[in-house]
XYZ file of C-alpha atoms in Angstrom:
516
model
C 125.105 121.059 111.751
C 124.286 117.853 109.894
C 120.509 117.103 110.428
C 118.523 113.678 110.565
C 117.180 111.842 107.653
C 113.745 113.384 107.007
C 111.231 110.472 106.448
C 107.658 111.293 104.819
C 104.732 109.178 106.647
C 102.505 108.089 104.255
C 98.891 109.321 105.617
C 95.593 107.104 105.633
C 92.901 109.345 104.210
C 89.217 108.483 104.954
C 88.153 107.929 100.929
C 85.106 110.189 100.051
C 84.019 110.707 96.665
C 85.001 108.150 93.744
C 86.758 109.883 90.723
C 84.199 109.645 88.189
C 81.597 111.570 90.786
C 83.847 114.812 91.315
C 82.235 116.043 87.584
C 79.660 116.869 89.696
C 81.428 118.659 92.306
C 80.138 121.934 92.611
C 83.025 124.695 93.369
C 82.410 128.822 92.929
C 82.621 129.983 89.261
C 84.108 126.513 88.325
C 83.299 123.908 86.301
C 84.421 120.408 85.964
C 85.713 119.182 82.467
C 87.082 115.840 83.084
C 86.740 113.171 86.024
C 88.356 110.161 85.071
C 90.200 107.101 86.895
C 93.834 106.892 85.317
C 95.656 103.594 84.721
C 99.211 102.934 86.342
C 101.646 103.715 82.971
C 101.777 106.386 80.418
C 99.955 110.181 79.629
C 100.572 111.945 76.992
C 99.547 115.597 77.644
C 96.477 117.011 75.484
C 99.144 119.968 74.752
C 100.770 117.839 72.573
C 104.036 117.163 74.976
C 105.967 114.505 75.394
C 104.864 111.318 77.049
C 104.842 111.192 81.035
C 106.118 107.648 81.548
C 106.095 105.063 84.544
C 103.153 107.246 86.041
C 101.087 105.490 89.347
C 97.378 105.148 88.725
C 95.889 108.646 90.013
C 92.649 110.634 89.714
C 92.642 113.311 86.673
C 90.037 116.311 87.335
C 90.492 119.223 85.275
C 88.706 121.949 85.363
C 88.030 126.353 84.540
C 87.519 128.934 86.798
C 85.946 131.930 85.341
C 85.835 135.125 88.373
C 85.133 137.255 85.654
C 83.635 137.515 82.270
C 87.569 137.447 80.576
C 88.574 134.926 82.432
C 88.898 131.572 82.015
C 91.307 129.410 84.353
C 91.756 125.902 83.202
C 93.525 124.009 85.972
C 94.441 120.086 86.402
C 94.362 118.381 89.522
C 95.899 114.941 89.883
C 95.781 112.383 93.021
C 97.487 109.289 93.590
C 94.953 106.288 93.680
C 96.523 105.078 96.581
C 99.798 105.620 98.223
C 98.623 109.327 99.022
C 100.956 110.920 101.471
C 98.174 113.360 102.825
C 100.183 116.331 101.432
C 99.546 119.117 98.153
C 101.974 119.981 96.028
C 101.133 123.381 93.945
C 102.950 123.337 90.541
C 104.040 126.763 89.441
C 104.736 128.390 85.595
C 107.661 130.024 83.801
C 107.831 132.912 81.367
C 104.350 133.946 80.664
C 103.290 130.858 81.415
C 100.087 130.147 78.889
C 99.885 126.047 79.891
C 99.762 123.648 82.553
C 102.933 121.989 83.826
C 102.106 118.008 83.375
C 105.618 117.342 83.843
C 105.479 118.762 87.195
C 102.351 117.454 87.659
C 103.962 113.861 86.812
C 106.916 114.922 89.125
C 104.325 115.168 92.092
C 101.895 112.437 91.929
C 104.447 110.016 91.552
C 105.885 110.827 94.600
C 102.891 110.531 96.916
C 101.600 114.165 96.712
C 97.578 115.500 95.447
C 99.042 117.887 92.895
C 97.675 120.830 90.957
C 98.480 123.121 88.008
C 96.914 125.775 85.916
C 97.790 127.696 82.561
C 97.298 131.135 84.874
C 94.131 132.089 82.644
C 95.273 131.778 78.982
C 96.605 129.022 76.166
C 100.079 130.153 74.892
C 101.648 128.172 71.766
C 104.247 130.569 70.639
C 106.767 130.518 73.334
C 107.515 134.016 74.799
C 104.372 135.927 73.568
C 102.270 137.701 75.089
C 99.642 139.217 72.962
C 97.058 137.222 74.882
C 97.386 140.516 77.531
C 96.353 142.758 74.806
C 93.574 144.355 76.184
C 92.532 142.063 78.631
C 93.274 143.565 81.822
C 91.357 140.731 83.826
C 93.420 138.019 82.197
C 96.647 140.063 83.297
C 94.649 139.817 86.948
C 94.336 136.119 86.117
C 98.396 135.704 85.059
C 99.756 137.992 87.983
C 98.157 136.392 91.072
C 94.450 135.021 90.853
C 95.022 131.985 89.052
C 97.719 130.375 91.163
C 95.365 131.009 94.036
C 92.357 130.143 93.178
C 93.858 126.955 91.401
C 95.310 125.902 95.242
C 91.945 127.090 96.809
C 89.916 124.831 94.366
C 92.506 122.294 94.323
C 92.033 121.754 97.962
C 88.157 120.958 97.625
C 88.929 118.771 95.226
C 91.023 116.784 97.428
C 88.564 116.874 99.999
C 86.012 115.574 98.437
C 88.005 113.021 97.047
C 89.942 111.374 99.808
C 87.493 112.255 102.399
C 90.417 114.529 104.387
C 92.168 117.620 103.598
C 95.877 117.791 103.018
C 97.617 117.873 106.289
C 100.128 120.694 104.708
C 100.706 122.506 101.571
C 103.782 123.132 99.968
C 104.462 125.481 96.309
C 108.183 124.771 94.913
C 108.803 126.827 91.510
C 111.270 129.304 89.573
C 111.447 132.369 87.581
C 107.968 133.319 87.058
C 106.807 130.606 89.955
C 109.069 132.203 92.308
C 107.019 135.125 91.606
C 104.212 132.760 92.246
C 105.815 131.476 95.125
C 106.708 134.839 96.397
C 102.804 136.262 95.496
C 101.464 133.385 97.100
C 103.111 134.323 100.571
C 102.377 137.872 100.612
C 98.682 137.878 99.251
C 97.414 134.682 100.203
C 99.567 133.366 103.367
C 96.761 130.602 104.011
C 97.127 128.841 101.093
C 100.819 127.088 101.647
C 102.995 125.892 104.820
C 105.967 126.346 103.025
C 107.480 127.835 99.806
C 110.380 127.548 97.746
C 110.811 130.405 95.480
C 113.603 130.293 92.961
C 115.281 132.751 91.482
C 111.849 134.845 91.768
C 111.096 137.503 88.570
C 108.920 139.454 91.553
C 109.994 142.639 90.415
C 107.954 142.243 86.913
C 107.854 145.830 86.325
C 111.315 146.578 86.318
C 112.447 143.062 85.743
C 111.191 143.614 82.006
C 112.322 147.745 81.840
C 115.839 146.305 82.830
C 115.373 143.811 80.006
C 114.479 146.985 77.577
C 117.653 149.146 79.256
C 119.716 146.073 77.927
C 117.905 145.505 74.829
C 118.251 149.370 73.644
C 121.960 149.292 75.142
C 122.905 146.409 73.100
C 121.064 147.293 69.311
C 120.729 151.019 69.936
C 123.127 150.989 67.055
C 124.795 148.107 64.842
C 128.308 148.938 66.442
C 126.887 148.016 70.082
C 125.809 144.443 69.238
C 127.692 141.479 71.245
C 127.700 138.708 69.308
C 127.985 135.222 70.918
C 131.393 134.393 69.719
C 132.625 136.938 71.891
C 130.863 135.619 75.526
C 133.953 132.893 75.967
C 136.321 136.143 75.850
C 134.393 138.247 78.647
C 134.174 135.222 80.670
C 137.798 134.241 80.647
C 138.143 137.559 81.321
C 135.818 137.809 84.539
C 137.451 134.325 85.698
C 140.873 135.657 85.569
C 139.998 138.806 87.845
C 137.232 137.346 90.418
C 137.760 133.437 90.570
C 140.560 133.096 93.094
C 139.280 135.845 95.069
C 137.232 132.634 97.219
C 141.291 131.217 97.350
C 139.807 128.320 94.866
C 140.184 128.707 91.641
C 137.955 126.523 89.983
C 135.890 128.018 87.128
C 133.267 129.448 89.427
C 132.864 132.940 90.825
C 132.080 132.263 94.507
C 130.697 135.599 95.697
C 130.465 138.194 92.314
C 129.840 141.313 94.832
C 132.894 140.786 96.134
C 134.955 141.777 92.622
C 134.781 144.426 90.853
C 135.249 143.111 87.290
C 136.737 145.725 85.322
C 136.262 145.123 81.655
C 138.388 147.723 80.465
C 140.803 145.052 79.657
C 138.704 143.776 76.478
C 138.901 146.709 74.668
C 140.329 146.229 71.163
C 144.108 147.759 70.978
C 144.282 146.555 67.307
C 141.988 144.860 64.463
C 138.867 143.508 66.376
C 138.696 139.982 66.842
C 136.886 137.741 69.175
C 139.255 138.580 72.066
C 138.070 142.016 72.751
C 135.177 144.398 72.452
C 134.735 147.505 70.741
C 134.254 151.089 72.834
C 130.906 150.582 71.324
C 130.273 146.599 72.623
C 132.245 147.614 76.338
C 129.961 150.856 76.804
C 127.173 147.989 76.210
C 128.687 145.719 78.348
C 128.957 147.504 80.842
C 125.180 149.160 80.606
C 124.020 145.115 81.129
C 126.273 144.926 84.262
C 124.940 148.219 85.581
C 121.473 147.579 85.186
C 118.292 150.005 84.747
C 119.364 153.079 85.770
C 117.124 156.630 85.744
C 118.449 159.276 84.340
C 119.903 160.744 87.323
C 122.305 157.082 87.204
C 119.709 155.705 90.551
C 119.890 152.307 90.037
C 116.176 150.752 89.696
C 116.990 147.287 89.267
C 120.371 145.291 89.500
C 122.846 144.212 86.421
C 124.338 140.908 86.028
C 126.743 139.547 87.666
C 130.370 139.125 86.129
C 131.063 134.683 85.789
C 129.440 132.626 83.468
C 129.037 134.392 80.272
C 129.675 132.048 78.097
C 127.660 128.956 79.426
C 125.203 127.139 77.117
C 121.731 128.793 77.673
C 123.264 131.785 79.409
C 124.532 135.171 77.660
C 124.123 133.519 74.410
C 120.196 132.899 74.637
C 119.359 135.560 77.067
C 121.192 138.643 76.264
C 122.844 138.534 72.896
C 120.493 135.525 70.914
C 121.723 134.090 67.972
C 121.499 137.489 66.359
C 119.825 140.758 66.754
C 116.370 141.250 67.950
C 116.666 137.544 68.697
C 117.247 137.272 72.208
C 115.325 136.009 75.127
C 115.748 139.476 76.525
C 114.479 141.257 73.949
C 111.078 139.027 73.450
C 109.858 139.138 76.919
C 110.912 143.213 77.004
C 108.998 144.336 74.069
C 105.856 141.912 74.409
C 105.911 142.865 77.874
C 105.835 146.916 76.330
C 104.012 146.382 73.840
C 101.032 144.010 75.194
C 100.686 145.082 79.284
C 101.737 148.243 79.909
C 101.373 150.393 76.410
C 98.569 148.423 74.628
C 100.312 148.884 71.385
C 101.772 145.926 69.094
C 104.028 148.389 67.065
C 105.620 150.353 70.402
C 109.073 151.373 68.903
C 111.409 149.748 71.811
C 114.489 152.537 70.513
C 112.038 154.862 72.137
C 112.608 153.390 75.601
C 113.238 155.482 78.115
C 114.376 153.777 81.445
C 112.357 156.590 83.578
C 109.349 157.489 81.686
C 109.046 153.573 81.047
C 109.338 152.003 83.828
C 107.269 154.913 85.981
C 104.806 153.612 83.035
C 105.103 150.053 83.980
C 104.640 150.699 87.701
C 100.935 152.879 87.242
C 99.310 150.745 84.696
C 100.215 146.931 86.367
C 102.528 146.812 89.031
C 99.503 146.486 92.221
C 98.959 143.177 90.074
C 102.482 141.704 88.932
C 104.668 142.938 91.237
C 105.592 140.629 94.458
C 107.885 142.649 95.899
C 106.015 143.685 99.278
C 108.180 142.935 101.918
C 105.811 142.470 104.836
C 105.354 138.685 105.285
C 104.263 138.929 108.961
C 100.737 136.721 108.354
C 102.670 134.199 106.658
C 104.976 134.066 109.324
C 102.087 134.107 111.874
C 100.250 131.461 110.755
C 104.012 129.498 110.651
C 104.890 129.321 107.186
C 108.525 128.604 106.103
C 110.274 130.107 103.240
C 113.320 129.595 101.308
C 114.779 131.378 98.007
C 117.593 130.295 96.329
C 118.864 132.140 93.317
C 121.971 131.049 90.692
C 124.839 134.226 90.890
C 125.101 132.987 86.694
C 121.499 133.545 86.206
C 121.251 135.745 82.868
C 117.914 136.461 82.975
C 116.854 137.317 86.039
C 119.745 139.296 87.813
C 120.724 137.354 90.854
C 121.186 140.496 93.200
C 117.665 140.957 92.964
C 116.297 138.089 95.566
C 118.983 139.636 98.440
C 117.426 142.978 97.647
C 114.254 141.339 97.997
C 115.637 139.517 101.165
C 116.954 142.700 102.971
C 113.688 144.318 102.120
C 111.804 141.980 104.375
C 114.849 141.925 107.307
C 114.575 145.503 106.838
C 110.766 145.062 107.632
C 110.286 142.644 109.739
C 114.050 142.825 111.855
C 116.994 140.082 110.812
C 116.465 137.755 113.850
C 112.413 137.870 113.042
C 113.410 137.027 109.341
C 116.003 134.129 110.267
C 112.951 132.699 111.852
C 111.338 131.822 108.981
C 113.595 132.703 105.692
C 116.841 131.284 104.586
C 118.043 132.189 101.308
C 120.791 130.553 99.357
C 122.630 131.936 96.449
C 124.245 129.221 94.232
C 128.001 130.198 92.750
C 127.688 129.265 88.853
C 124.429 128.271 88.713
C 122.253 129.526 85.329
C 118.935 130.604 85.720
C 117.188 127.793 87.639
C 119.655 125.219 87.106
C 122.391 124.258 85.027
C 125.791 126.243 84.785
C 129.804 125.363 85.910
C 128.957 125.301 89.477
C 127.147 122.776 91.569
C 123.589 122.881 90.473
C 121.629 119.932 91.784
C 120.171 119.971 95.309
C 116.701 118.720 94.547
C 114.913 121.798 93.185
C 112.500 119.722 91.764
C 109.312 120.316 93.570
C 108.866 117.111 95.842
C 111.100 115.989 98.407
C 113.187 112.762 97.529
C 115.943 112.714 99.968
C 117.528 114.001 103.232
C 117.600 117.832 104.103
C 121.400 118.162 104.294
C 120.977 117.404 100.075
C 117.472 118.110 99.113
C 116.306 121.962 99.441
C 112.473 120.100 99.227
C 113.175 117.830 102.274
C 114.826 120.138 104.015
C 111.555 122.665 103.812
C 109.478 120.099 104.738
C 111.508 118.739 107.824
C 111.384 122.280 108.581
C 107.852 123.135 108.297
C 106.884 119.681 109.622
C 109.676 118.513 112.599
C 110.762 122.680 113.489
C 114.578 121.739 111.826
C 115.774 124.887 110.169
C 117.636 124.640 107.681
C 121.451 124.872 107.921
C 123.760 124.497 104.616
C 122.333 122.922 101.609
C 125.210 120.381 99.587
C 125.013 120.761 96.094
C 126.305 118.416 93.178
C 127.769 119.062 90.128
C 126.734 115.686 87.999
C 128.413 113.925 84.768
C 126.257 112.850 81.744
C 126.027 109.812 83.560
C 124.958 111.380 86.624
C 127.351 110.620 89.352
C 128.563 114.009 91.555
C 131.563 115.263 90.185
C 131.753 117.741 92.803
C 130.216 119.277 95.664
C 129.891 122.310 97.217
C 127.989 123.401 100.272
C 124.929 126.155 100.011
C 125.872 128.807 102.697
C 123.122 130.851 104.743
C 123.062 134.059 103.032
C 125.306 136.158 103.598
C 127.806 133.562 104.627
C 129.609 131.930 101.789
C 131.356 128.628 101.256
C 135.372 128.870 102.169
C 137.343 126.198 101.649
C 139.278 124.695 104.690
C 142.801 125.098 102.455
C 143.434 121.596 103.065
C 141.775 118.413 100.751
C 139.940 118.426 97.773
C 138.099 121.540 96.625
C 135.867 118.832 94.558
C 134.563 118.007 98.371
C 131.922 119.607 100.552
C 133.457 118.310 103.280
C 136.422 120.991 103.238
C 134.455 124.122 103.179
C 133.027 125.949 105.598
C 130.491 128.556 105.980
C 131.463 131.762 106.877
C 130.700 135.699 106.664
């Protein structure tokens, strides 16, 4: 069903406070740091980023919370100076977050939305680290759900008192980590946003990271084990040649992974090793990171990867094998998450891990505040919020099987035709974790709403929320350097999948269809 050009009305707010006079806005355990009036052009963040460029002239309040004597929130808000289109736009974090997003922030005010973001309680430098959590339960409180809220709560007052009106509707777009946001947001605090977009959500924290630790000891239990990244093109090609056609396109792309059972038998070394094949050692790996976190009875406790994209720049080769031992993505986030959250103890041997002991650990100490995995969204849905997940089928670091687990949890909760109501989900053949990969990957995942629903995952939420139109399929591009669409593909309802018509170009949306 193709559905009408969604067109945002710019609102008229009633102007209240000026800029300068919200430093003396007074908001519960929160105090104002900066008020200031800024100039159509450039910001350069105080983090030290990058330059924002072509910016509109907005209001700049930032701000700290403190709900507790360990906490302290720092949150921006930014509002467009004129041009306001009577909407928020919450800004989510990835990894362990540790800063505010002024590139989303950017994103946002520039197109017509009061925006807000906030570090989640704590100022991270070093990338994937999280020693901030060492023994600071409160600003794990802070990280896993009381930031992002009280950020939108406070945000909100902030807009008030500066345009006079509240924001007619709320909307929080964001991946990975913000998914869990997203996803957090929904089930604790169903008030706070009409509609969400969670993306490839890590909502299952606590064995999200033990999975990560299953993988990590599979892989470097011993030297032998180790995959190296010269190897990934070989287990890909290798994937392709037993799962790509199954869709009856063979295109580089893994339509539906669940439907192939990628035996990797076939890479095991008959001669010298080389690049082309694995070792028993590297295959009994291999397979462990497919399988996912398992207890010791071999009850799956979290999902593996799926088989396709292996060897796609910032897949396998950052994620699950780094550029050498102890090196990888997956390793970093498993043992800080180990050491600093759930064991309190910067030297916890990860060859120790135990993928039942551990994660049973994980799940006391901090799941009640990580984990966003409840499945009963009934006051979200009451009040008539709108949700949509998406989730890449390439993703390496967050296993794509994980958001229809999440998804069947709630149908299995709340009834399919109750869920259909108010959830779509949409999992993207070839995608990478939040973007990039061989597949189409571009559909507007951005945060704001730029275009028309059939093409823009943001518009189409909002012409949902806003004019009743559910969502039907989602077109995705796959762009050159230059950024013209290469190819297209639709986005099916889950569980249908794209299926191509057997007649004109597979490089076309137009020839697929949807189907179970």
């Amino acid at each position: 069903m193709k559905l009408a050009v969604f067109a945002v009305v710019a609102a008229s707010p009633v102007w209240g406070a000026t800029c300068e006079s919200l430093s003396s806005l007074r908001l519960p355990d929160t105090s104002i740091t900066i008020a200031e009036s800024r100039p159509a052009g450039e910001f350069t963040p105080p983090n030290g980023g990058q330059p924002l460029r072509n910016l509109p002239a907005f209001c700049r309040v930032a701000g700290s919370i403190r709900p507790s004597s360990d906490s302290d929130i720092r949150f921006e808000v930014w509002m467009p100076s004129s041009g306001w289109n009577g909407k928020f736009q919450g800004v989510g974090n990835g990894g362990f977050a540790g800063a505010i997003s002024f590139a989303g922030l950017a994103d946002a005010v520039s197109h017509g939305y009061a925006t807000a973001s906030t570090d989640t309680g704590h100022q991270e430098k070093r990338g994937n680290h999280a020693e901030w959590a060492l023994n600071h339960p409160e600003k794990i409180i802070d990280f896993g759900y009381r930031a992002i809220h009280e950020t939108a709560v406070n945000a909100k007052a902030i807009i008030q008192a500066h345009y006079g009106d509240a924001p007619k509707r709320s909307y929080f777009n964001s991946c990975s980590n913000g998914g869990r946001q997203a996803l957090m947001e929904a089930q604790r605090f169903p008030a706070d946003y009409d509609g969400i977009i969670a993306g490839a959500p890590a909502n299952y924290w606590t064995h999200l990271l033990s999975a990560a630790m299953s993988g990590v000891k599979a892989t470097l239990a011993e030297p032998a084990s180790y995959i190296p990244e010269s190897k990934l093109p070989a287990i890909e090609n290798a994937a392709l040649a037993q799962c790509d056609a199954k869709d009856g396109v063979k295109d580089g792309v893994i339509e539906n992974p669940r439907a192939c059972h990628f035996d990797t038998s076939v890479l095991r070394c008959k001669g010298a090793e080389t690049n082309e094949c694995l070792t028993v050692a590297q295959l009994a790996a291999l397979d462990a990171i497919y399988g996912g976190l398992k207890d010791s009875n071999g009850a799956q406790l979290f999902p593996g990867l799926s088989p396709g994209g292996e060897a796609e720049r910032g897949g396998w080769a950052s994620w699950v094998t780094g550029p050498a031992p102890e090196k990888s993505e997956m390793y970093s986030y498993g043992t800080q998450f180990f050491q600093n959250m759930v064991y309190s103890n910067p030297n916890w041997p990860f060859r120790t891990f135990d993928p039942g002991r551990d994660t049973r650990a994980a799940d006391i100490k901090i799941a009640q505040y990580l984990n966003a995995n409840n499945a009963d969204l009934s006051a979200f849905h009451k009040r008539g919020g709108k949700l949509i997940l998406y989730h890449g089928w390439s993703d390496a670091a967050i296993p794509a099987s994980n958001s229809i687990n999440y998804y069947q949890s709630v149908a299995g909760k709340m009834g399919s035709r109750e869920t259909g109501a108010f959830i779509r989900l949409y999992m993207v053949p070839g995608m990478e974790h939040c973007g990039g990969g061989a597949g189409p990957n571009t559909f507007g995942q951005s945060g704001v709403a730029k275009h028309d629903p059939e093409h823009d995952i943001d518009a189409a939420l909002e012409a949902w929320v806003e004019q009743g139109h559910a969502p039907d399929r989602i077109i995705a591009s796959k762009l050159d350097q230059e950024g013209r669409a290469v190819r297209t593909r639709p986005l099916c309802i889950y569980p249908q999948v794209a299926r191509w018509k057997k007649n004109g170009s597979t490089d076309d949306a137009a020839n697929f269809v949807c189907a179970n």
